[in-house]
Amino acid sequence: MMPDLGTVLGLVVGIVVVAFVVLTVGGVVLLSRRARRDALAPPPGRTDAGVALVRADTDLRDGLDELGYAVAQFGEDRTRDFRAALDAAKADLDRAFRYQQRLDDAEPDSDRQRREWTREIQTLATRVSTTVQAESARFQQLRRSEADAPQTIAVMRRNIAAARDRRVGSEATFADLKKRYPDETIAVIAGNLDGAASALDRAEKAVDDAEAALTATTVSAVTDQLDAAEAAVRESAQLLDAIDRRRDELAKAVAGIQAIEAEEKLSLEAARDLRDAPPDPDSGAEVNTAIAALEAELVTVKAKGRRDPVADLDRLVDASDKLDIAVAAARNQQRRLDGARSALEGALVSARTQLAAVSDYIGAHGGGAGARTRLAEGQRELLVAENESDPVAALDAARRAQTHARDADALARY
């Protein structure tokens, strides 16, 4: 006997209520255990936080002293970021001291508060020390750079002299390129020699300014001048590198043209054989057009005078690709025709046999208009296949004749 709907609903409601009560009680128990565990946990020690706070205060004091020296040596502008970093560190340290004051005052604090404040003190103190030490290290490195300025100046002067010597060699390279190639081919590097000379002049002036700023008893802020000189020397090197790269690119293009000329001799011979015995007139015409285009480009690149080998190579590659495509298409067509010729004879025999059998059946047993129509259409397609010069088209017609023969047979027997 099936229980009534009221009983079922009552059971469902009861199950839901029990589940809710179980979940609620479980949550309360979990929270109670967590609260009891926190209450029983021993209050954290403040030794680590205190040590970190003392260290941070010491670091900040040292950083402020370092800032004073840095301002005296490098000026307000170059130390503005240093001052901003120390201001932020001081704000963090003030917050940490306020938390420490809460821990040390007479007002009672909960264990949770003491833990949170201790963690915050450690976080802030660590951030203060990290910030101050990083900024101090940066200016100590800058000061060492300033102290090494005389040696750096000597190195920079040698680098500038080497770059000027290299520029002389680049002048010869550019003159040779200008003699061998049209202006548009080397236009991308036309201003590089002047640009390199200007960059080296700037580098030399920066080094002169740095040297003039040095005295026997003090170290002046010359790092910016030396950095500017180094950047200018790098700029000159990049401009001269571009001249060498362009020379190499043009040489590779000339070598590429020579390689294509050698390769295409064989390709042209094979293409001419295919053109003279094409699989069909259209394929032969395509191959002939591609051969003529490539031969014309080969004649062009051999012409005397200044030429752009990169442009010549691009045209040669394009013409060579077109010939490859035309030859591949012709060969595919040849394979297609050869395959059709191979299959055609068998298809013709099959079509003749099937059509003859259907014709005999209809003659002996009769057949409706549908069967006779299919037979006539099959015989017409067979005639097309037997007289078609294109083996692919003939094969298609023979296969259609076979299909019509099978349809006619099925209709006649039906």
mmCIF file of C-alpha atoms in Angstrom, residues 37 42 57 229 249 295 317 319 326 329 331 336 387 397 405 412:
data_model
loop_
_atom_site.group_PDB
_atom_site.id
_atom_site.type_symbol
_atom_site.label_atom_id
_atom_site.label_comp_id
_atom_site.label_asym_id
_atom_site.label_seq_id
_atom_site.Cartn_x
_atom_site.Cartn_y
_atom_site.Cartn_z
ATOM 1 C CA ARG A 37 41.835 27.024 21.636
ATOM 2 C CA PRO A 42 49.775 31.260 25.511
ATOM 3 C CA ASP A 57 64.610 52.782 14.342
ATOM 4 C CA ALA A 229 78.759 59.566 -22.131
ATOM 5 C CA GLU A 249 72.297 41.686 -45.817
ATOM 6 C CA GLU A 295 63.988 33.672 -67.691
ATOM 7 C CA VAL A 317 62.154 33.911 -55.607
ATOM 8 C CA ALA A 319 59.214 33.863 -60.262
ATOM 9 C CA ALA A 326 52.850 25.612 -62.596
ATOM 10 C CA ALA A 329 49.946 21.554 -61.335
ATOM 11 C CA ARG A 331 52.365 17.018 -63.152
ATOM 12 C CA ARG A 336 45.210 12.513 -63.111
ATOM 13 C CA ASN A 387 34.254 9.407 -78.444
ATOM 14 C CA ALA A 397 30.705 9.421 -68.878
ATOM 15 C CA ALA A 405 22.427 0.541 -66.725
ATOM 16 C CA ALA A 412 12.820 -3.456 -65.561
#
